[in-house]
CSV table of C-alpha atoms and ligand atoms in Angstrom, one decimal:
chain,number,residue,atom,x,y,z
I,1,MET,CA,189.1,174.9,167.2
I,2,LYS,CA,190.8,173.5,170.3
I,3,TYR,CA,188.6,171.7,172.8
I,4,TYR,CA,189.1,174.5,175.5
I,5,ASP,CA,188.2,177.3,173.1
I,6,LYS,CA,184.7,176.2,173.8
I,7,LEU,CA,182.9,178.6,176.1
I,8,ILE,CA,182.2,177.4,179.6
I,9,PHE,CA,178.5,177.2,179.0
I,10,GLU,CA,179.1,174.6,176.3
I,11,LEU,CA,181.1,172.4,178.7
I,12,SER,CA,178.4,172.4,181.3
I,13,LYS,CA,177.0,169.0,182.4
I,14,GLU,CA,173.9,168.8,184.7
I,15,GLY,CA,174.8,168.0,188.2
I,16,ARG,CA,178.6,168.5,187.9
I,17,CYS,CA,180.0,170.5,190.7
I,18,GLY,CA,183.3,172.4,191.2
I,19,TYR,CA,182.7,173.8,194.6
I,20,SER,CA,179.8,173.7,197.1
I,21,LEU,CA,178.9,176.1,199.8
I,22,PRO,CA,177.8,174.8,203.2
I,23,GLN,CA,174.0,174.4,203.6
I,24,ASN,CA,172.3,177.6,204.4
I,25,LYS,CA,170.9,177.4,207.9
I,26,PHE,CA,169.1,180.7,207.9
I,27,PRO,CA,165.7,181.4,206.6
I,28,ALA,CA,165.4,183.6,203.5
I,29,SER,CA,165.9,187.2,204.5
I,30,PRO,CA,162.5,189.0,205.0
I,31,GLU,CA,164.1,192.2,203.7
I,32,VAL,CA,164.2,191.0,200.2
I,33,PRO,CA,160.6,191.7,198.8
I,34,LEU,CA,158.9,188.7,197.3
I,35,GLN,CA,158.8,190.1,193.8
I,36,LEU,CA,162.5,190.5,193.7
I,37,ARG,CA,163.3,186.9,194.7
I,38,ARG,CA,164.7,184.6,192.1
I,39,GLU,CA,162.1,181.9,191.2
I,40,ALA,CA,164.3,179.7,189.0
I,41,PRO,CA,168.0,179.0,189.5
I,42,LEU,CA,170.4,181.3,187.8
I,43,GLY,CA,171.4,179.0,185.0
I,44,LEU,CA,175.2,179.0,185.8
I,45,PRO,CA,177.3,176.4,183.9
I,46,GLU,CA,177.8,173.3,185.9
I,47,VAL,CA,181.4,172.5,185.6
I,48,SER,CA,184.4,171.1,187.6
I,49,GLU,CA,187.1,173.3,189.1
I,50,PRO,CA,189.7,172.4,186.4
I,51,ASP,CA,187.2,173.5,183.7
I,52,VAL,CA,186.8,176.8,185.4
I,53,VAL,CA,190.5,177.4,185.8
I,54,ARG,CA,191.2,176.4,182.2
I,55,HIS,CA,188.3,178.6,181.0
I,56,TYR,CA,189.7,181.7,182.6
I,57,THR,CA,193.3,180.9,181.9
I,58,ASN,CA,192.6,180.4,178.2
I,59,LEU,CA,190.5,183.6,178.1
I,60,SER,CA,193.4,185.6,179.6
I,61,GLN,CA,195.7,184.2,176.9
I,62,MET,CA,193.5,185.3,174.0
I,63,ASN,CA,194.6,188.8,174.6
I,64,PHE,CA,198.0,190.3,174.0
I,65,GLY,CA,199.9,192.0,176.9
I,66,VAL,CA,203.4,193.2,177.5
I,67,ASP,CA,203.9,190.2,179.7
I,68,THR,CA,203.2,187.9,176.7
I,69,GLY,CA,205.3,189.6,174.1
I,70,PHE,CA,206.9,192.6,172.5
I,71,TYR,CA,204.5,195.5,172.2
I,72,PRO,CA,206.0,198.3,170.1
I,73,LEU,CA,202.9,200.5,170.1
I,74,GLY,CA,204.2,204.0,169.2
I,75,SER,CA,203.3,206.9,171.5
I,76,CYS,CA,201.9,204.5,174.1
I,77,THR,CA,205.2,203.4,175.7
I,78,MET,CA,204.3,199.8,176.4
I,79,LYS,CA,207.3,199.1,178.5
I,80,TYR,CA,207.7,196.1,180.8
I,81,ASN,CA,206.2,196.8,184.3
I,82,PRO,CA,208.5,195.6,187.0
I,83,LYS,CA,206.8,193.3,189.4
I,84,ILE,CA,208.3,195.0,192.4
I,85,ASN,CA,206.0,197.9,191.8
I,86,GLU,CA,203.0,195.5,192.2
I,87,GLU,CA,204.4,194.1,195.4
I,88,MET,CA,204.7,197.6,196.9
I,89,ALA,CA,201.2,198.6,195.8
I,90,ALA,CA,199.9,195.4,197.4
I,91,LEU,CA,201.4,196.1,200.8
I,92,GLN,CA,198.6,195.9,203.3
I,93,GLY,CA,199.3,199.3,204.8
I,94,PHE,CA,198.7,200.9,201.4
I,95,ALA,CA,196.2,198.6,199.7
I,96,GLY,CA,193.9,198.8,202.8
I,97,LEU,CA,193.6,202.5,202.9
I,98,HIS,CA,190.3,204.3,202.6
I,99,PRO,CA,190.2,207.8,201.2
I,100,LEU,CA,188.1,209.1,204.1
I,101,MET,CA,190.5,207.9,206.8
I,102,HIS,CA,191.8,210.5,209.2
I,103,ALA,CA,195.0,212.2,208.1
I,104,GLY,CA,196.8,211.0,211.2
I,105,LEU,CA,196.3,207.4,210.1
I,106,VAL,CA,197.6,207.8,206.5
I,107,LYS,CA,200.9,209.6,207.1
I,108,GLY,CA,202.7,207.0,205.0
I,109,ALA,CA,200.5,207.7,202.0
I,110,LEU,CA,200.8,211.5,202.5
I,111,LYS,CA,204.6,211.1,202.6
I,112,VAL,CA,204.4,209.1,199.3
I,113,TYR,CA,202.4,212.1,197.7
I,114,GLN,CA,205.0,214.6,199.0
I,115,GLU,CA,208.0,212.6,197.9
I,116,MET,CA,206.5,211.9,194.5
I,117,ASN,CA,205.8,215.6,194.0
I,118,LYS,CA,209.4,216.4,194.8
I,119,ALA,CA,210.7,213.6,192.5
I,120,LEU,CA,208.6,214.7,189.6
I,121,ALA,CA,209.6,218.4,190.1
I,122,ALA,CA,213.3,217.3,190.0
I,123,ILE,CA,212.8,215.2,186.9
I,124,THR,CA,210.9,217.9,184.9
I,125,GLY,CA,212.2,221.2,186.3
I,126,MET,CA,208.6,222.2,187.3
I,127,TYR,CA,208.0,223.9,190.7
I,128,THR,CA,205.2,221.7,192.0
I,129,PHE,CA,202.7,219.1,190.9
I,130,THR,CA,199.1,218.1,191.5
I,131,LEU,CA,198.7,214.3,191.5
I,132,ASP,CA,194.9,214.4,191.1
I,133,PRO,CA,194.4,213.8,187.3
I,134,CYS,CA,193.7,210.2,186.4
I,135,ALA,CA,195.0,210.1,182.8
I,136,GLY,CA,197.0,212.1,180.2
I,137,ALA,CA,194.0,213.6,178.7
I,138,HIS,CA,192.7,214.4,182.2
I,139,GLY,CA,196.0,216.1,182.9
I,140,GLU,CA,195.7,218.1,179.7
I,141,LEU,CA,192.3,219.4,180.7
I,142,THR,CA,193.6,220.3,184.2
I,143,GLY,CA,196.6,222.1,182.7
I,144,LEU,CA,194.5,224.0,180.4
I,145,MET,CA,192.1,225.0,183.2
I,146,ILE,CA,195.2,226.3,185.0
I,147,MET,CA,196.1,228.2,181.9
I,148,ARG,CA,192.7,229.8,181.7
I,149,THR,CA,192.7,230.6,185.4
I,150,TYR,CA,196.1,232.4,185.0
I,151,HIS,CA,194.7,234.7,182.2
I,152,MET,CA,191.4,235.3,184.1
I,153,GLN,CA,193.2,236.2,187.3
I,154,ARG,CA,195.0,238.9,185.3
I,155,GLY,CA,191.7,240.1,183.9
I,156,ASP,CA,192.9,239.1,180.4
I,157,PHE,CA,189.6,237.6,179.2
I,158,LYS,CA,190.1,237.6,175.5
I,159,ARG,CA,192.7,234.8,175.4
I,160,THR,CA,190.5,232.0,174.2
I,161,LYS,CA,192.7,230.4,171.5
I,162,VAL,CA,195.2,227.6,171.9
I,163,ILE,CA,197.7,226.7,169.3
I,164,VAL,CA,198.3,223.0,168.6
I,165,PRO,CA,200.7,221.5,166.0
I,166,ASP,CA,199.3,219.3,163.2
I,167,SER,CA,201.4,216.4,164.5
I,168,ALA,CA,199.7,216.6,167.9
I,169,HIS,CA,198.1,213.7,169.8
I,170,GLY,CA,194.4,213.7,169.2
I,171,THR,CA,193.7,214.4,172.9
I,172,ASN,CA,195.4,217.8,172.6
I,173,PRO,CA,192.7,219.5,170.4
I,174,ALA,CA,190.0,217.5,172.2
I,175,SER,CA,191.1,218.7,175.7
I,176,ALA,CA,191.3,222.3,174.4
I,177,ALA,CA,187.8,222.1,173.0
I,178,VAL,CA,186.4,220.5,176.3
I,179,CYS,CA,188.1,223.4,178.1
I,180,GLY,CA,186.2,225.9,176.0
I,181,LEU,CA,189.2,227.0,174.0
I,182,GLU,CA,189.4,227.5,170.3
I,183,VAL,CA,192.0,225.4,168.5
I,184,VAL,CA,194.3,227.0,166.0
I,185,GLU,CA,196.6,224.6,164.1
I,186,VAL,CA,200.2,225.3,163.2
I,187,LYS,CA,201.8,223.4,160.4
I,188,SER,CA,204.9,221.2,160.5
I,189,LEU,CA,207.9,221.7,158.2
I,190,GLU,CA,209.2,218.9,155.8
I,191,ASN,CA,211.6,217.9,158.6
I,192,GLY,CA,208.6,217.2,160.9
I,193,ARG,CA,209.3,220.1,163.3
I,194,ILE,CA,207.0,223.1,163.9
I,195,ASP,CA,207.2,225.8,161.3
I,196,VAL,CA,208.4,228.8,163.4
I,197,GLU,CA,207.6,231.3,160.5
I,198,ALA,CA,204.1,229.8,160.3
I,199,LEU,CA,203.7,230.2,164.1
I,200,LYS,CA,204.6,233.9,164.3
I,201,PRO,CA,201.5,235.4,162.7
I,202,LEU,CA,199.3,233.1,164.9
I,203,LEU,CA,200.6,234.8,168.1
I,204,THR,CA,197.9,237.4,168.6
I,205,ASP,CA,196.7,238.8,171.9
I,206,GLU,CA,193.8,236.3,171.8
I,207,VAL,CA,196.2,233.4,172.3
I,208,ALA,CA,196.1,231.7,175.7
I,209,GLY,CA,199.0,229.4,174.9
I,210,ILE,CA,200.5,226.6,172.8
I,211,MET,CA,200.4,222.9,173.4
I,212,MET,CA,203.5,220.9,172.5
I,213,THR,CA,204.8,217.5,172.7
I,214,ASN,CA,208.6,217.2,172.7
I,215,PRO,CA,209.8,215.0,171.3
I,216,ASN,CA,206.8,215.3,169.1
I,217,THR,CA,204.6,212.5,167.9
I,218,LEU,CA,207.1,211.7,165.1
I,219,GLY,CA,209.7,211.0,167.7
I,220,LEU,CA,211.6,214.2,166.8
I,221,PHE,CA,213.0,216.7,169.1
I,222,GLU,CA,211.8,220.3,168.5
I,223,THR,CA,215.2,221.9,168.0
I,224,GLU,CA,213.7,225.5,167.9
I,225,ILE,CA,212.0,225.1,171.3
I,226,LYS,CA,213.9,228.0,172.9
I,227,THR,CA,212.9,230.3,170.1
I,228,ILE,CA,209.3,229.1,170.3
I,229,ALA,CA,209.2,229.6,174.0
I,230,LYS,CA,210.5,233.1,173.7
I,231,LEU,CA,208.0,234.1,170.9
I,232,VAL,CA,205.0,232.6,172.8
I,233,HIS,CA,205.9,234.4,176.1
I,234,GLU,CA,206.6,237.7,174.3
I,235,ALA,CA,203.0,237.4,172.9
I,236,GLY,CA,201.6,236.9,176.5
I,237,GLY,CA,200.8,233.2,176.1
I,238,LEU,CA,201.9,230.2,178.1
I,239,LEU,CA,203.6,227.0,177.0
I,240,TYR,CA,201.9,223.7,177.8
I,241,TYR,CA,204.0,220.5,177.6
I,242,ASP,CA,202.4,217.2,176.8
I,243,GLY,CA,204.7,215.0,178.7
I,244,ALA,CA,203.1,211.7,177.8
I,245,ASN,CA,206.3,211.0,175.9
I,246,MET,CA,208.8,212.1,178.5
I,247,ASN,CA,210.5,208.7,178.2
I,248,PRO,CA,213.6,209.7,176.1
I,249,LEU,CA,214.3,212.8,178.0
I,250,MET,CA,214.4,211.8,181.6
I,251,GLY,CA,217.7,212.9,183.3
I,252,VAL,CA,218.8,214.6,180.0
I,253,VAL,CA,216.7,217.7,179.5
I,254,ARG,CA,213.8,219.2,181.5
I,255,PRO,CA,210.7,220.8,180.1
I,256,GLY,CA,211.0,223.5,182.8
I,257,ASP,CA,214.4,224.4,181.4
I,258,MET,CA,213.0,224.5,177.9
I,259,GLY,CA,210.6,227.2,179.0
I,260,PHE,CA,207.4,225.4,179.6
I,261,ASP,CA,205.0,226.8,182.2
I,262,ILE,CA,202.6,223.8,182.6
I,263,MET,CA,202.9,220.1,181.8
I,264,HIS,CA,201.5,216.7,182.5
I,265,LEU,CA,203.2,213.3,182.7
I,266,ASN,CA,201.7,209.9,182.0
I,267,LEU,CA,202.8,207.8,185.0
I,268,HIS,CA,201.2,204.9,183.1
I,269,LYS,CA,203.6,205.3,180.3
I,270,THR,CA,207.0,206.7,181.2
I,271,PHE,CA,206.9,205.5,184.9
I,272,SER,CA,205.9,202.0,184.0
I,273,THR,CA,202.6,201.3,185.6
I,274,PRO,CA,200.3,198.9,183.7
I,275,HIS,CA,197.9,200.4,181.2
I,276,GLY,CA,195.8,199.5,178.3
I,277,GLY,CA,192.2,198.6,177.9
I,278,GLY,CA,191.2,201.8,179.6
I,279,GLY,CA,192.8,200.8,182.9
I,280,PRO,CA,193.8,203.1,185.7
I,281,GLY,CA,196.2,205.8,184.8
I,282,SER,CA,197.7,208.9,186.3
I,283,GLY,CA,198.4,212.3,184.7
I,284,PRO,CA,200.0,214.5,187.3
I,285,VAL,CA,200.2,218.2,186.3
I,286,GLY,CA,203.2,220.3,187.1
I,287,VAL,CA,203.5,224.1,187.0
I,288,ALA,CA,206.2,226.7,187.1
I,289,LYS,CA,206.4,228.8,190.3
I,290,HIS,CA,204.5,231.8,188.9
I,291,LEU,CA,201.5,229.5,188.4
I,292,GLU,CA,201.4,227.9,191.8
I,293,ASP,CA,198.4,230.0,192.9
I,294,CYS,CA,196.3,228.8,189.9
I,295,ILE,CA,196.2,225.2,191.2
I,296,PRO,CA,194.5,225.1,194.6
I,297,ASP,CA,190.9,225.8,193.5
I,298,LEU,CA,190.8,222.9,191.1
I,299,ARG,CA,189.4,219.6,192.2
I,300,VAL,CA,189.5,217.3,189.2
I,301,SER,CA,189.1,213.9,190.9
I,302,GLY,CA,186.9,212.7,193.7
I,303,PHE,CA,189.8,212.1,196.1
I,304,HIS,CA,193.5,212.3,195.3
I,305,GLY,CA,193.9,210.6,192.0
I,306,ASN,CA,194.8,206.9,191.5
I,307,PHE,CA,196.9,206.3,194.6
I,308,GLY,CA,197.8,202.8,193.5
I,309,VAL,CA,199.3,204.0,190.3
I,310,ILE,CA,201.2,206.9,191.9
I,311,LEU,CA,202.6,204.3,194.4
I,312,ARG,CA,203.8,202.0,191.6
I,313,ALA,CA,205.5,205.0,189.8
I,314,TYR,CA,207.1,206.0,193.1
I,315,ALA,CA,208.5,202.4,193.5
I,316,TYR,CA,209.7,202.6,189.9
I,317,ILE,CA,211.5,205.9,190.4
I,318,LEU,CA,213.1,204.8,193.7
I,319,SER,CA,214.3,201.4,192.3
I,320,LEU,CA,216.0,203.0,189.3
I,321,GLY,CA,217.4,206.1,191.0
I,322,LYS,CA,218.7,209.1,189.2
I,323,ASP,CA,221.5,207.5,187.2
I,324,HIS,CA,219.3,204.6,185.8
I,325,LEU,CA,216.4,206.9,185.0
I,326,LYS,CA,218.7,208.6,182.6
I,327,LYS,CA,219.7,205.3,181.1
I,328,VAL,CA,216.0,204.6,180.4
I,329,GLY,CA,215.9,207.3,177.8
I,330,GLN,CA,219.3,206.5,176.3
I,331,TYR,CA,218.4,202.9,175.8
I,332,ALA,CA,214.9,203.7,174.4
I,333,VAL,CA,216.5,206.1,171.9
I,334,LEU,CA,219.2,203.5,171.0
I,335,SER,CA,216.6,200.8,170.5
I,336,ALA,CA,214.3,203.0,168.2
I,337,ASN,CA,217.2,204.1,166.1
I,338,TYR,CA,218.6,200.5,165.8
I,339,ILE,CA,215.2,199.3,164.4
I,340,LYS,CA,214.8,202.2,162.1
I,341,GLU,CA,218.2,201.8,160.5
I,342,CYS,CA,217.8,198.0,160.2
I,343,LEU,CA,214.4,198.3,158.4
I,344,LYS,CA,214.7,201.5,156.2
I,345,ASP,CA,215.6,199.6,153.1
I,346,LYS,CA,212.3,197.7,153.3
I,347,TYR,CA,209.9,200.4,154.7
I,348,LYS,CA,209.6,204.0,153.6
I,349,LEU,CA,211.3,206.4,156.1
I,350,PRO,CA,209.9,209.8,155.3
I,351,ILE,CA,212.2,211.7,157.7
I,352,GLU,CA,215.8,210.7,157.8
I,353,GLY,CA,218.1,211.4,160.8
I,354,VAL,CA,218.3,210.4,164.5
I,355,CYS,CA,215.0,210.0,166.2
I,356,LYS,CA,214.2,209.9,169.9
I,357,HIS,CA,212.3,207.0,171.5
I,358,GLU,CA,210.1,206.3,168.4
I,359,PHE,CA,209.8,206.9,164.7
I,360,VAL,CA,207.3,206.6,161.9
I,361,PHE,CA,207.6,204.6,158.6
I,362,ASP,CA,205.2,205.5,155.7
I,363,GLY,CA,204.3,201.8,154.6
I,364,LEU,CA,206.2,199.4,152.5
I,365,ILE,CA,208.7,200.3,149.8
I,366,HIS,CA,207.6,197.3,147.7
I,367,ASP,CA,203.9,196.5,148.4
I,368,GLY,CA,203.6,193.7,145.9
I,369,ALA,CA,200.7,195.2,143.9
I,370,HIS,CA,200.2,193.5,140.5
I,371,ASP,CA,197.5,192.8,138.0
I,372,ASP,CA,194.3,192.8,140.0
I,373,VAL,CA,195.9,192.2,143.4
I,374,PRO,CA,196.2,195.4,145.5
I,375,GLY,CA,199.5,196.1,147.3
I,376,ALA,CA,199.9,195.3,151.0
I,377,THR,CA,199.0,198.2,153.3
I,378,THR,CA,200.1,199.2,156.7
I,379,LEU,CA,197.0,197.5,158.2
I,380,ASP,CA,198.1,194.2,156.5
I,381,VAL,CA,201.6,194.5,157.9
I,382,ALA,CA,200.2,195.1,161.4
I,383,LYS,CA,197.8,192.1,161.1
I,384,ARG,CA,200.6,189.9,159.8
I,385,LEU,CA,202.8,190.7,162.8
I,386,LEU,CA,200.2,189.0,165.1
I,387,ASP,CA,200.8,185.8,163.3
I,388,TYR,CA,204.4,185.9,164.3
I,389,GLY,CA,203.6,186.7,168.0
I,390,PHE,CA,204.4,190.4,168.1
I,391,HIS,CA,201.9,193.2,168.8
I,392,ALA,CA,201.4,195.6,166.0
I,393,PRO,CA,202.9,199.2,166.1
I,394,THR,CA,200.5,202.1,166.1
I,395,ILE,CA,199.1,202.5,162.6
I,396,TYR,CA,197.6,205.4,160.7
I,397,PHE,CA,198.8,207.9,163.3
I,398,PRO,CA,200.1,210.6,163.2
I,399,LEU,CA,198.0,211.7,160.3
I,400,LEU,CA,200.8,213.4,158.5
I,401,PHE,CA,201.5,210.2,156.4
I,402,HIS,CA,199.0,208.0,154.7
I,403,GLN,CA,200.5,204.7,155.6
I,404,ALA,CA,202.0,205.6,159.1
I,405,LEU,CA,203.5,202.8,161.1
I,406,MET,CA,204.8,204.2,164.4
I,407,ILE,CA,207.3,202.0,166.2
I,408,GLU,CA,208.3,202.5,169.9
I,409,PRO,CA,210.4,199.6,171.2
I,410,THR,CA,211.1,201.1,174.7
I,411,GLU,CA,214.3,200.4,176.7
I,412,THR,CA,213.0,197.3,178.3
I,413,GLU,CA,213.6,194.9,175.4
I,414,SER,CA,216.8,192.9,174.9
I,415,LYS,CA,218.8,193.2,171.6
I,416,GLU,CA,217.7,189.6,170.9
I,417,THR,CA,214.1,190.6,171.0
I,418,LEU,CA,214.7,193.6,168.8
I,419,ASP,CA,216.6,191.4,166.3
I,420,ALA,CA,213.7,188.9,166.3
I,421,PHE,CA,211.2,191.8,165.5
I,422,ILE,CA,213.5,193.2,162.8
I,423,GLY,CA,213.7,189.7,161.3
I,424,VAL,CA,210.0,189.3,161.2
I,425,MET,CA,209.4,192.8,159.8
I,426,ARG,CA,211.9,192.0,156.9
I,427,LYS,CA,210.2,188.7,156.3
I,428,ILE,CA,206.8,190.4,156.1
I,429,ALA,CA,208.2,192.9,153.6
I,430,ASP,CA,209.4,190.0,151.5
I,431,GLU,CA,206.1,188.2,151.7
I,432,ALA,CA,204.3,191.4,150.6
I,433,ALA,CA,206.6,191.8,147.7
I,434,GLN,CA,206.1,188.2,146.5
I,435,ASP,CA,202.5,187.5,147.4
I,436,PRO,CA,200.5,190.3,149.1
I,437,MET,CA,197.5,187.9,149.5
I,438,ILE,CA,199.2,186.3,152.5
I,439,LEU,CA,199.1,189.7,154.2
I,440,HIS,CA,195.6,190.6,153.1
I,441,GLU,CA,194.2,187.5,154.8
I,442,ALA,CA,196.3,187.8,158.0
I,443,PRO,CA,196.2,187.2,160.9
I,444,HIS,CA,195.9,183.4,160.4
I,445,ASN,CA,196.8,182.2,163.8
I,446,THR,CA,194.8,184.3,166.2
I,447,PRO,CA,191.5,183.3,167.9
I,448,ILE,CA,189.7,185.9,165.7
I,449,SER,CA,191.1,187.4,162.5
I,450,ARG,CA,189.7,190.7,161.3
I,451,PRO,CA,186.6,191.9,163.3
I,452,ASP,CA,184.6,194.8,162.0
I,453,GLU,CA,186.3,197.3,164.4
I,454,THR,CA,183.6,199.8,164.3
I,455,THR,CA,180.8,197.3,165.2
I,456,ALA,CA,183.1,195.7,167.8
I,457,ALA,CA,183.6,199.1,169.5
I,458,ARG,CA,180.0,200.3,169.3
I,459,ASN,CA,178.0,197.1,169.8
I,460,PRO,CA,180.3,194.8,171.6
I,461,ILE,CA,178.9,191.3,172.6
I,462,LEU,CA,179.9,191.0,176.2
I,463,LYS,CA,178.0,188.0,177.4
I,464,TYR,CA,177.5,184.5,176.2
I,465,GLN,CA,174.8,184.2,173.5
I,466,ASP,CA,173.5,180.7,172.8
I,467,ALA,CA,174.2,179.8,169.1
I,468,GLN,CA,170.5,178.9,168.6
K,1,LIG,C1,199.0,208.8,175.4
K,1,LIG,C2,199.1,210.2,175.1
K,1,LIG,C3,198.2,211.1,175.5
K,1,LIG,C4,196.9,210.7,176.3
K,1,LIG,O1,197.1,210.0,177.5
K,1,LIG,P1,195.9,209.2,178.1
K,1,LIG,O2,196.3,208.7,179.4
K,1,LIG,O3,195.6,208.0,177.2
K,1,LIG,O4,194.7,210.0,178.3
K,1,LIG,C5,198.4,212.4,175.3
K,1,LIG,N1,199.4,212.8,174.5
K,1,LIG,C6,200.3,211.9,174.1
K,1,LIG,C7,201.5,212.5,173.2
K,1,LIG,C8,200.2,210.6,174.3
K,1,LIG,O5,201.1,209.7,173.8
């Protein structure tokens, strides 16, 4: 353990002082009742200013972020977040706003909402957007409420089912359930796309609509989308587009043109605002013209969504402009295909062919299993990557493959970084083939190795606990 891995309480020395406040000249406030007043001092660590700075700086570096290294987390689009977006969001005139200010005083912010609405409509082919929802899943729920409202307004009350492909992101069936809809699963074909023949018999007059991700969570474009749209519409249903993975399509094709009626975007993925750790997001929902009237009654957030996130995304769109937004997708697709082709002799590629911005391997080709030593798994590969300074890809999702390893490099990485990652992935595959124990025990170089993830999530220890 390095000296400064010690927690700040362990560095405390009685009487040491990092900063002192001026002497309090006022008597204790009579408004604080006696029984609430502190009798003994708080017990804060007594340390110098450099100790405090090192403590927090070291803590911040125990975590992995896109500013520390390559983060190919499939489906999550962990692209680099340009710092100009932060500068724009920090401008006093924006950062100092209060949601209850008079409209006359917030004209600039209102203009951002308006312009953003227009930009998103142009990018997606939708008619108009609500910027209220604060995350992708929140957008899904909002979109499904719009879908329900549409059927209710027409007096079509029996439409309570929503079709979701088996490759869908987990939030899709969850949002449908929260919205009071019944989920009906549609199977995928061997080639990873929706089975249109399996879809047909599901399209009854009880179906409110279908939720689709395109490209789907395997990174594959649904080539039959026009047929699917026609079938669903003929059956009286609506098409919902999960646009969390809009990254590869920007400037190339638009969900509105594919026949979708409702969609959400993840500004915190495609439009490069920081996310992770449950941080602020934004999931604007767009609708086709015939659904415009279904929006206004919905209030899904206290005020008008996460303005700071919307602002960052607006800065991103303006700084790239139309031509460069198109390049985002093209480079994202190129990067994903490059990695896939360079690694497919070491990792199982269940579905051949060109992918979009991400793809899925199904574990190692040679996992090194021998005698009593079990072979290296996808979890082991993911853990070993941390030793080499890369964040792991998404693992064990989608559920279609047992050893899923889902890689999304994004457009923001240089060829040199991609090559370094490919080199490490090949090295790990060789290590596994020769001695899988190295992988079973990884990571070796991180502050903690393999926590019990369930306990860590359910009973996290969030404050210092004395060793005794
Ligand atoms: C990330 C993601 C979501 C959920 O978005 P959140 O902002 O995390 O709620 C939904 N669908 C897909 C395809 C995603 O990748």
